[in-house]
Short mmCIF file of C-alpha atoms and ligand atoms in Angstrom, two decimals:
data_model
loop_
_atom_site.label_atom_id
_atom_site.label_comp_id
_atom_site.label_asym_id
_atom_site.label_seq_id
_atom_site.Cartn_x
_atom_site.Cartn_y
_atom_site.Cartn_z
CA MET A 166 19.23 -5.53 25.29
CA LEU A 167 15.54 -5.82 24.53
CA GLU A 168 15.04 -9.43 25.52
CA GLN A 169 13.09 -8.74 28.68
CA GLN A 170 10.79 -6.23 27.00
CA SER A 171 10.22 -8.48 24.03
CA HIS A 172 8.54 -11.08 26.21
CA ALA A 173 6.67 -8.63 28.39
CA ALA A 174 3.77 -10.61 29.79
CA GLY A 175 0.36 -9.57 28.58
CA ARG A 176 1.60 -6.97 26.08
CA SER A 177 1.15 -9.24 23.12
CA ALA A 178 -2.48 -9.87 24.00
CA ASP A 179 -3.05 -6.12 24.38
CA PHE A 180 -2.25 -5.41 20.74
CA LYS A 181 -5.60 -5.36 18.91
CA PRO A 182 -5.14 -4.08 15.36
CA PHE A 183 -8.48 -5.48 14.24
CA SER A 184 -10.47 -3.49 16.81
CA SER A 185 -12.48 -0.51 15.62
CA GLU A 186 -10.70 1.68 18.17
CA TYR A 187 -7.30 0.88 16.62
CA THR A 188 -8.66 1.41 13.11
CA ARG A 189 -9.91 4.88 14.01
CA ASP A 190 -6.75 5.87 15.87
CA PRO A 191 -3.87 3.39 16.15
CA TYR A 192 -1.39 5.92 17.52
CA PRO A 193 -1.86 5.52 21.28
CA ALA A 194 -1.38 1.74 20.96
CA LEU A 195 1.67 2.23 18.74
CA GLU A 196 3.20 4.67 21.19
CA ARG A 197 2.80 2.12 23.99
CA LEU A 198 4.59 -0.45 21.86
CA ARG A 199 7.44 1.90 20.98
CA GLU A 200 7.94 2.81 24.61
CA SER A 201 7.52 -0.46 26.40
CA ALA A 202 8.07 -3.27 23.88
CA PRO A 203 9.69 -2.07 20.66
CA LEU A 204 10.40 -5.62 19.58
CA LEU A 205 7.49 -7.76 20.68
CA TYR A 206 6.43 -11.28 19.73
CA TRP A 207 2.72 -10.97 18.96
CA ASP A 208 1.20 -14.39 19.57
CA GLU A 209 -2.05 -13.84 17.70
CA GLY A 210 -0.26 -12.71 14.53
CA ARG A 211 2.54 -15.31 14.93
CA CYS A 212 5.10 -12.61 14.22
CA TRP A 213 7.43 -10.03 15.75
CA LEU A 214 6.25 -6.43 15.84
CA VAL A 215 8.92 -3.80 15.23
CA SER A 216 7.83 -0.28 16.12
CA ARG A 217 10.85 2.04 16.35
CA TYR A 218 12.14 3.98 13.35
CA ALA A 219 15.81 2.97 13.52
CA MET A 220 15.06 -0.73 13.82
CA VAL A 221 12.44 -0.61 11.05
CA VAL A 222 14.84 1.08 8.61
CA GLN A 223 17.62 -1.32 9.53
CA LEU A 224 15.40 -4.34 8.89
CA LEU A 225 14.07 -2.93 5.61
CA ARG A 226 17.63 -3.07 4.30
CA ASP A 227 18.92 -6.11 6.18
CA PRO A 228 20.09 -8.98 3.88
CA ARG A 229 19.48 -11.53 6.66
CA PHE A 230 15.77 -11.04 6.04
CA THR A 231 13.76 -11.66 2.88
CA THR A 232 10.44 -10.40 1.53
CA ASP A 233 9.61 -13.90 0.28
CA ARG A 234 6.51 -15.07 2.11
CA GLN A 235 7.30 -18.69 1.34
CA ALA A 236 10.22 -18.33 3.77
CA TRP A 237 7.72 -17.88 6.65
CA GLU A 238 7.84 -20.74 9.15
CA PHE A 239 4.07 -21.17 8.80
CA ALA A 240 3.87 -20.75 5.00
CA SER A 241 3.70 -24.45 4.27
CA ALA A 242 2.03 -25.30 7.56
CA ASN A 243 -0.90 -23.15 6.44
CA PRO A 244 -3.55 -25.54 5.28
CA ALA A 245 -3.18 -25.83 1.51
CA HIS A 246 -6.85 -25.07 1.07
CA THR A 247 -6.33 -21.46 2.25
CA GLN A 248 -3.69 -20.64 -0.40
CA CYS A 249 -4.57 -20.50 -4.05
CA PRO A 250 -1.86 -22.71 -5.65
CA GLU A 251 -1.90 -20.86 -8.98
CA PHE A 252 -1.27 -17.59 -7.17
CA VAL A 253 1.53 -19.04 -5.04
CA ALA A 254 3.19 -20.34 -8.23
CA MET A 255 2.81 -17.02 -10.07
CA ASN A 256 3.93 -14.95 -7.13
CA LYS A 257 7.28 -16.74 -6.89
CA ASN A 258 8.39 -14.53 -9.78
CA GLY A 259 7.01 -11.29 -8.35
CA LEU A 260 9.06 -8.37 -7.07
CA PHE A 261 7.55 -8.79 -3.60
CA SER A 262 8.99 -12.34 -3.43
CA LEU A 263 12.31 -12.08 -5.26
CA ASP A 264 15.45 -11.54 -3.25
CA GLN A 265 18.95 -10.18 -3.87
CA ALA A 266 20.33 -10.78 -7.40
CA ALA A 267 17.07 -12.17 -8.84
CA HIS A 268 15.24 -9.08 -7.57
CA THR A 269 17.89 -6.67 -8.84
CA ARG A 270 17.68 -8.23 -12.29
CA VAL A 271 13.91 -7.71 -12.62
CA ARG A 272 14.02 -4.20 -11.06
CA LYS A 273 16.62 -3.15 -13.63
CA LEU A 274 14.37 -4.25 -16.45
CA VAL A 275 11.20 -2.59 -15.15
CA SER A 276 12.46 0.57 -13.40
CA PRO A 277 12.81 2.68 -16.60
CA SER A 278 9.03 2.41 -17.05
CA PHE A 279 8.37 4.00 -13.62
CA THR A 280 10.76 6.95 -13.48
CA PRO A 281 9.31 10.39 -12.64
CA ARG A 282 9.52 11.32 -16.32
CA ALA A 283 7.81 8.14 -17.55
CA THR A 284 5.11 8.58 -14.90
CA GLU A 285 4.59 12.25 -15.76
CA ARG A 286 3.48 11.19 -19.24
CA LEU A 287 0.42 9.67 -17.57
CA ARG A 288 -0.71 13.04 -16.15
CA PRO A 289 -3.24 13.84 -18.92
CA ALA A 290 -4.74 10.35 -18.59
CA VAL A 291 -4.93 10.65 -14.78
CA GLN A 292 -6.56 14.09 -15.10
CA ALA A 293 -9.11 12.76 -17.62
CA ILE A 294 -10.00 9.85 -15.28
CA VAL A 295 -10.40 12.17 -12.28
CA ASP A 296 -12.60 14.56 -14.31
CA GLU A 297 -14.73 11.69 -15.56
CA VAL A 298 -15.17 10.11 -12.10
CA LEU A 299 -16.02 13.48 -10.61
CA SER A 300 -18.60 14.34 -13.26
CA THR A 301 -20.36 10.99 -12.75
CA ALA A 302 -20.31 11.22 -8.97
CA GLU A 303 -21.38 14.81 -8.61
CA ALA A 304 -24.70 14.04 -10.31
CA GLY A 305 -25.71 12.04 -7.21
CA GLU A 306 -27.50 13.49 -4.20
CA THR A 307 -24.79 12.86 -1.65
CA PHE A 308 -21.13 12.73 -2.38
CA ASP A 309 -19.11 10.06 -0.67
CA VAL A 310 -15.40 10.78 -1.21
CA ALA A 311 -14.44 7.21 -0.25
CA ARG A 312 -16.94 5.30 -2.35
CA ASP A 313 -17.79 7.61 -5.24
CA PHE A 314 -14.40 9.19 -5.78
CA ALA A 315 -11.26 7.64 -4.21
CA ASP A 316 -12.35 4.06 -4.81
CA LYS A 317 -12.93 4.64 -8.53
CA ILE A 318 -9.66 6.26 -9.54
CA PRO A 319 -6.59 4.02 -8.96
CA VAL A 320 -7.95 0.92 -10.67
CA ARG A 321 -8.78 3.02 -13.73
CA VAL A 322 -5.34 4.63 -13.67
CA ILE A 323 -3.61 1.24 -13.61
CA GLY A 324 -5.93 0.17 -16.41
CA ALA A 325 -4.93 3.24 -18.41
CA MET A 326 -1.26 2.71 -17.59
CA LEU A 327 -1.38 -0.85 -18.88
CA GLY A 328 -3.80 -0.08 -21.71
CA ILE A 329 -6.51 -2.35 -20.28
CA PRO A 330 -10.17 -1.69 -21.17
CA VAL A 331 -12.50 -0.23 -18.54
CA SER A 332 -14.68 -3.36 -18.80
CA TYR A 333 -12.01 -5.32 -16.89
CA GLN A 334 -12.20 -3.10 -13.84
CA ASP A 335 -14.52 -5.21 -11.74
CA LYS A 336 -12.32 -8.24 -12.25
CA PHE A 337 -9.31 -6.13 -11.25
CA HIS A 338 -11.01 -5.12 -8.06
CA HIS A 339 -12.07 -8.65 -7.12
CA PHE A 340 -8.62 -9.98 -7.92
CA ALA A 341 -6.84 -7.36 -5.79
CA ASP A 342 -9.23 -7.87 -2.84
CA ALA A 343 -8.88 -11.63 -3.00
CA VAL A 344 -5.08 -11.49 -3.09
CA ILE A 345 -4.99 -9.17 -0.09
CA GLN A 346 -7.24 -11.59 1.81
CA GLN A 347 -4.78 -14.39 1.06
CA LEU A 348 -2.12 -12.55 3.03
CA LEU A 349 -4.04 -13.30 6.22
CA PRO A 350 -5.93 -16.47 5.29
CA MET A 351 -7.09 -16.98 8.86
CA LEU A 352 -9.29 -13.92 8.36
CA ILE A 353 -11.10 -15.24 5.29
CA PRO A 354 -14.61 -16.10 6.47
CA PRO A 355 -15.29 -19.83 6.48
CA GLY A 356 -17.08 -20.82 3.31
CA SER A 357 -15.54 -17.96 1.29
CA ILE A 358 -12.37 -19.72 0.21
CA GLU A 359 -13.90 -21.01 -3.03
CA ALA A 360 -15.02 -17.51 -4.04
CA ASN A 361 -11.58 -16.18 -3.09
CA PHE A 362 -9.81 -18.75 -5.29
CA ALA A 363 -12.25 -18.16 -8.16
CA ALA A 364 -11.56 -14.39 -8.16
CA ILE A 365 -7.82 -15.02 -8.14
CA ARG A 366 -7.99 -17.58 -10.95
CA GLU A 367 -10.11 -15.25 -13.05
CA GLY A 368 -7.62 -12.43 -12.44
CA ILE A 369 -4.67 -14.61 -13.44
CA ALA A 370 -6.43 -15.68 -16.65
CA MET A 371 -7.22 -12.03 -17.42
CA ILE A 372 -3.57 -11.00 -16.93
CA GLY A 373 -2.40 -13.81 -19.22
CA GLU A 374 -4.84 -12.76 -21.97
CA ILE A 375 -3.82 -9.11 -21.73
CA ILE A 376 -0.11 -9.92 -22.06
CA ASP A 377 -0.63 -12.31 -24.99
CA ASP A 378 -2.76 -9.77 -26.76
CA ARG A 379 -0.26 -6.94 -26.27
CA ARG A 380 2.62 -9.08 -27.43
CA LYS A 381 0.75 -9.58 -30.70
CA ASN A 382 -0.44 -5.97 -30.87
CA PRO A 383 2.21 -3.67 -29.39
CA ILE A 384 1.21 -0.05 -28.79
CA GLU A 385 3.70 2.76 -29.27
CA GLY A 386 4.55 4.56 -25.99
CA ASP A 387 2.55 2.07 -23.87
CA ILE A 388 4.02 0.86 -20.57
CA LEU A 389 2.98 -2.77 -20.91
CA THR A 390 4.47 -2.87 -24.40
CA SER A 391 7.68 -1.38 -23.02
CA LEU A 392 7.74 -3.97 -20.21
CA ILE A 393 7.25 -6.76 -22.76
CA GLN A 394 10.05 -5.34 -24.87
CA ALA A 395 12.26 -4.27 -21.93
CA GLU A 396 15.73 -5.52 -22.54
CA GLU A 397 19.05 -5.06 -20.84
CA LEU A 398 22.14 -6.79 -22.17
CA GLY A 399 20.04 -9.32 -24.03
CA ASP A 400 17.97 -10.21 -20.97
CA ARG A 401 14.16 -9.97 -21.00
CA LEU A 402 11.26 -10.62 -18.68
CA ASN A 403 9.70 -14.00 -19.38
CA LYS A 404 5.94 -14.57 -19.38
CA ASP A 405 5.87 -15.74 -15.73
CA GLU A 406 7.76 -12.64 -14.62
CA LEU A 407 5.47 -10.38 -16.64
CA MET A 408 2.38 -12.03 -15.16
CA ALA A 409 3.71 -11.59 -11.63
CA LEU A 410 4.67 -7.99 -12.34
CA VAL A 411 1.25 -7.03 -13.72
CA SER A 412 -0.37 -8.77 -10.75
CA GLY A 413 1.91 -6.81 -8.38
CA LEU A 414 0.97 -3.53 -10.06
CA ILE A 415 -2.75 -4.25 -9.74
CA VAL A 416 -2.51 -5.37 -6.12
CA GLY A 417 0.15 -2.86 -4.99
CA GLY A 418 -1.37 0.08 -6.80
CA SER A 419 -5.09 -0.11 -6.14
CA GLU A 420 -6.22 -0.08 -2.51
CA THR A 421 -3.12 1.78 -1.32
CA THR A 422 -3.78 4.75 -3.55
CA VAL A 423 -7.53 4.65 -2.90
CA HIS A 424 -6.69 5.26 0.75
CA LEU A 425 -4.06 7.86 0.03
CA ILE A 426 -6.75 9.93 -1.72
CA GLY A 427 -9.38 9.33 0.98
CA PHE A 428 -7.03 10.11 3.87
CA MET A 429 -5.77 13.27 2.14
CA VAL A 430 -9.32 14.60 1.82
CA LEU A 431 -10.16 13.58 5.40
CA ASN A 432 -7.08 15.28 6.84
CA LEU A 433 -7.74 18.47 4.89
CA LEU A 434 -11.40 18.61 5.93
CA ARG A 435 -10.39 18.16 9.55
CA ARG A 436 -8.08 21.20 9.25
CA PRO A 437 -10.02 24.14 7.80
CA ALA A 438 -7.06 26.55 8.15
CA LEU A 439 -4.83 24.23 6.18
CA MET A 440 -7.57 23.78 3.59
CA GLU A 441 -7.63 27.56 3.12
CA GLN A 442 -3.85 27.63 2.63
CA VAL A 443 -4.02 24.85 0.04
CA LYS A 444 -6.70 26.72 -1.88
CA GLU A 445 -4.50 29.82 -1.93
CA ASN A 446 -1.39 27.87 -2.82
CA PRO A 447 -2.11 24.54 -4.56
CA GLU A 448 1.62 23.75 -4.56
CA LEU A 449 1.20 22.93 -0.85
CA MET A 450 -0.65 19.77 -1.85
CA LYS A 451 2.67 17.95 -2.35
CA GLY A 452 3.61 18.52 1.29
CA VAL A 453 0.09 17.57 2.43
CA LEU A 454 0.38 14.26 0.59
CA GLU A 455 3.72 13.38 2.20
CA GLU A 456 2.53 14.43 5.63
CA VAL A 457 -0.69 12.41 5.40
CA LEU A 458 1.39 9.31 4.62
CA ARG A 459 3.60 10.02 7.61
CA PHE A 460 1.18 11.38 10.18
CA ASP A 461 -1.96 9.40 9.38
CA ASN A 462 -0.78 6.37 7.46
CA PHE A 463 -3.62 4.12 6.36
CA GLY A 464 -1.63 0.93 6.94
CA LYS A 465 -2.94 -1.08 9.87
CA LEU A 466 0.13 -3.19 10.44
CA GLY A 467 3.14 -2.81 8.22
CA ILE A 468 5.33 -4.63 5.81
CA THR A 469 6.85 -8.02 6.38
CA ARG A 470 10.27 -9.62 6.36
CA TYR A 471 11.22 -13.24 7.11
CA ALA A 472 14.46 -14.40 8.77
CA LYS A 473 16.60 -16.41 6.36
CA GLU A 474 18.65 -17.89 9.21
CA ASP A 475 18.71 -18.09 13.00
CA THR A 476 19.90 -14.66 14.03
CA GLU A 477 19.40 -11.85 16.53
CA VAL A 478 18.17 -8.28 16.49
CA GLU A 479 19.50 -6.04 19.23
CA GLY A 480 20.29 -9.08 21.33
CA VAL A 481 16.89 -10.76 20.85
CA PRO A 482 17.14 -14.18 19.20
CA ILE A 483 15.09 -14.49 16.02
CA LYS A 484 14.56 -17.95 14.56
CA LYS A 485 14.87 -18.86 10.89
CA GLY A 486 11.48 -18.40 9.20
CA GLN A 487 10.04 -16.01 11.78
CA MET A 488 8.04 -13.09 10.46
CA MET A 489 8.93 -9.51 11.33
CA VAL A 490 6.16 -6.95 10.86
CA LEU A 491 7.73 -3.53 10.40
CA LEU A 492 5.20 -0.99 11.66
CA LEU A 493 5.84 1.92 9.29
CA ASN A 494 2.95 3.88 10.85
CA SER A 495 4.61 3.68 14.25
CA ALA A 496 8.13 4.36 12.97
CA MET A 497 7.01 7.58 11.31
CA ARG A 498 5.71 8.86 14.67
CA ASP A 499 8.92 8.02 16.55
CA ALA A 500 10.22 11.10 18.36
CA SER A 501 13.75 9.71 18.40
CA ALA A 502 13.88 10.09 14.60
CA ILE A 503 11.32 12.77 13.73
CA ASP A 504 11.00 16.25 15.14
CA MET A 505 7.60 16.84 16.82
CA PRO A 506 6.14 13.71 15.23
CA ASP A 507 2.60 14.28 16.52
CA ALA A 508 2.26 17.64 14.76
CA PHE A 509 0.77 17.67 11.24
CA ASP A 510 3.17 19.89 9.36
CA PRO A 511 3.09 19.78 5.54
CA SER A 512 6.04 22.14 5.32
CA ARG A 513 8.50 19.65 6.83
CA GLU A 514 11.62 19.62 4.80
CA SER A 515 13.69 16.84 6.21
CA VAL A 516 11.06 14.16 6.52
CA THR A 517 12.73 10.84 6.60
CA SER A 518 9.62 9.24 5.11
CA ILE A 519 9.52 5.50 4.78
CA ALA A 520 5.89 5.34 3.68
CA PHE A 521 7.05 3.88 0.37
CA GLY A 522 9.66 1.64 2.01
CA ASN A 523 13.40 1.94 1.86
CA GLY A 524 16.18 0.09 0.05
CA ALA A 525 15.90 -2.46 -2.75
CA HIS A 526 12.14 -2.99 -2.50
CA PHE A 527 11.27 0.73 -2.45
CA CYS A 528 7.80 1.16 -3.95
CA LEU A 529 7.89 0.89 -7.73
CA GLY A 530 4.71 2.97 -8.00
CA ALA A 531 5.63 5.83 -5.64
CA ASN A 532 5.79 8.39 -8.45
CA LEU A 533 2.44 7.25 -9.79
CA ALA A 534 0.80 7.30 -6.34
CA ARG A 535 2.05 10.86 -5.79
CA LEU A 536 0.78 11.96 -9.19
CA GLU A 537 -2.64 10.41 -8.55
CA GLY A 538 -3.00 11.89 -5.07
CA GLN A 539 -2.05 15.37 -6.20
CA VAL A 540 -4.26 15.39 -9.30
CA ALA A 541 -7.28 13.77 -7.61
CA VAL A 542 -7.38 15.83 -4.43
CA GLY A 543 -6.12 18.98 -6.17
CA THR A 544 -8.96 18.78 -8.69
CA LEU A 545 -11.60 18.09 -6.03
CA VAL A 546 -10.52 21.03 -3.86
CA ALA A 547 -10.20 23.43 -6.80
CA ARG A 548 -13.63 22.50 -8.13
CA TYR A 549 -15.43 22.50 -4.77
CA PRO A 550 -13.67 25.02 -2.55
CA GLU A 551 -16.57 25.12 -0.09
CA MET A 552 -16.68 21.37 0.46
CA GLN A 553 -17.51 20.37 4.07
CA LEU A 554 -17.40 17.15 6.03
CA GLU A 555 -20.86 15.75 6.67
CA GLY A 556 -20.84 13.61 9.81
CA GLU A 557 -18.00 11.31 10.76
CA ALA A 558 -15.71 9.22 8.61
CA VAL A 559 -16.79 5.57 8.75
CA PHE A 560 -14.13 2.88 8.98
CA GLY A 561 -14.76 -0.76 8.06
CA PRO A 562 -13.06 -4.10 8.66
CA HIS A 563 -9.97 -4.98 6.63
CA PRO A 564 -6.98 -7.22 7.38
CA LEU A 565 -4.28 -4.72 6.48
CA ILE A 566 -5.71 -1.25 5.93
CA ARG A 567 -7.59 1.20 8.14
CA LYS A 568 -10.35 0.95 5.61
CA LEU A 569 -12.18 4.19 4.98
CA ASP A 570 -15.61 2.85 4.15
CA SER A 571 -17.42 6.14 3.80
CA LEU A 572 -16.51 9.82 3.87
CA LYS A 573 -19.58 11.92 3.17
CA VAL A 574 -19.21 15.56 2.23
CA ARG A 575 -21.41 18.47 1.16
CA LEU A 576 -19.78 19.66 -2.01
CA GLY A 577 -21.16 23.18 -2.19
CA PRO A 578 -21.30 25.07 -5.49
CA PRO A 579 -18.73 24.15 -8.14
CA ARG A 580 -16.21 26.74 -9.27
C1 HEM B 115 0.07 5.54 -1.43
C2 HEM B 115 0.27 4.54 -2.22
C3 HEM B 115 1.32 3.49 -2.00
C4 HEM B 115 2.00 3.15 -0.87
C5 HEM B 115 1.90 3.77 0.52
C6 HEM B 115 2.89 2.07 -1.22
C7 HEM B 115 3.77 1.47 -0.33
C8 HEM B 115 4.72 0.52 -0.69
C9 HEM B 115 5.74 0.01 0.19
C10 HEM B 115 5.93 0.40 1.64
C11 HEM B 115 6.48 -0.88 -0.52
C12 HEM B 115 7.71 -1.65 -0.02
C13 HEM B 115 7.36 -3.06 0.37
C14 HEM B 115 8.50 -3.81 1.03
O1 HEM B 115 9.60 -3.27 1.24
O2 HEM B 115 8.28 -4.99 1.35
C15 HEM B 115 5.92 -0.95 -1.85
C16 HEM B 115 6.38 -1.77 -2.86
C17 HEM B 115 5.77 -1.86 -4.09
N1 HEM B 115 4.75 -1.08 -4.58
FE1 HEM B 115 3.82 0.41 -3.60
N2 HEM B 115 2.72 1.76 -2.54
C18 HEM B 115 1.79 2.62 -3.06
C19 HEM B 115 1.37 2.69 -4.37
C20 HEM B 115 1.79 1.85 -5.38
C21 HEM B 115 1.37 1.93 -6.75
C22 HEM B 115 0.45 3.00 -7.33
C23 HEM B 115 1.95 0.87 -7.40
C24 HEM B 115 1.88 0.44 -8.84
C25 HEM B 115 1.47 1.12 -9.84
C26 HEM B 115 2.77 0.16 -6.43
C27 HEM B 115 3.51 -0.97 -6.71
C28 HEM B 115 4.45 -1.50 -5.85
C29 HEM B 115 5.31 -2.63 -6.21
C30 HEM B 115 5.29 -3.40 -7.53
C31 HEM B 115 6.14 -2.84 -5.11
C32 HEM B 115 7.22 -3.94 -4.96
C33 HEM B 115 8.57 -3.34 -5.27
C34 HEM B 115 9.71 -4.33 -5.05
O3 HEM B 115 9.55 -5.28 -4.27
O4 HEM B 115 10.75 -4.15 -5.68
N3 HEM B 115 2.65 0.78 -5.22
N4 HEM B 115 4.86 -0.07 -1.94
#
């Protein structure tokens, strides 16, 4: 029975995910939560925090909870002026919002475009993008892995995947940033709402144009064309569903993968012995990628679920509409589920990773993220084997991510 712990006085106020200390190293705070209040109502965030592995996995798969943000008790109480109405309308059809049968139907139609084999076909394009970004960046005097490298790759990869011209990239970026800000509207600086809405509206218009154009001009072997034509037993995605899907790919696939790349480089540079092993045996990069997501996850909070009915979790009453924040970063450091969780060990075989979620909403882009991380960091390390960290990593403010603002390195001579 966790009821007493869940209301532990003062604990809620102690949780400070927006502090710079937490951004640099959230693990001591997460350990305190796991040990003393594994299911805690966090007043400031107006949500429950779930920090232990078993409970997180259970809730990821629990049909009493939905991913649909509109089910949140405060969704409609949020002042309308903080939520872009066009985005709310579009997002109703998105994978992140759909539940049960409606979700299964769309997943069935889109999943064939994201299998390991389908994703592998993008390898030459990903390699070309990484080579191009690297050749532009290395001409500069300093090399900032976060800004000049990691930040430039995922948006281009999604552009290549969907056959979208490079000239749209800035709009992509603004759109994705603005949508992420909408998730925590209370953090949007006063006076910035208009700019936030404008970026979202521009992004939605861009997505509509791209889909209309591709419908008229299909491209052989192209993923967007295959999504437009995807058909199962006579069923197809309609325009609203396609718009929401493309939006979900842009938002879900950009900043996440930027940080995967940045955190991989950071964790390698902090471990010179491991860096040497990776140079000797590039195959190890796969294990490094998985272990970075587990050991040093860039997520600040976690993923959300909303109670569809009044219910209880381990004896604690949860009211209809309450938000549960599942702290994946904490769960993946839980010693009751993971052997020696505080050791960075890329050779782990039985990692019960939930970095890409678990169950019906498992990340659609996991194969692509893995491909990008391996190609980007593999290429950087192979080309600059003497690369060294220059100073400290700099973290910046962000509502959801431990944002790596700058990671300066000395590249050394190219190989
Ligand atoms: C390191 C990179 C990434 C991480 C850590 C990550 C993590 C996640 C997680 C944890 C979920 C589950 C959300 C939930 O259960 O509520 C998810 C879902 C999703 N991700 Fe990713 N993701 C990454 C990269 C990508 C990429 C590259 C794409 C697209 C190209 C993408 C697209 C999506 C989509 C569309 C969903 C929703 C799936 C559904 O609801 O059925 N993600 N991701």
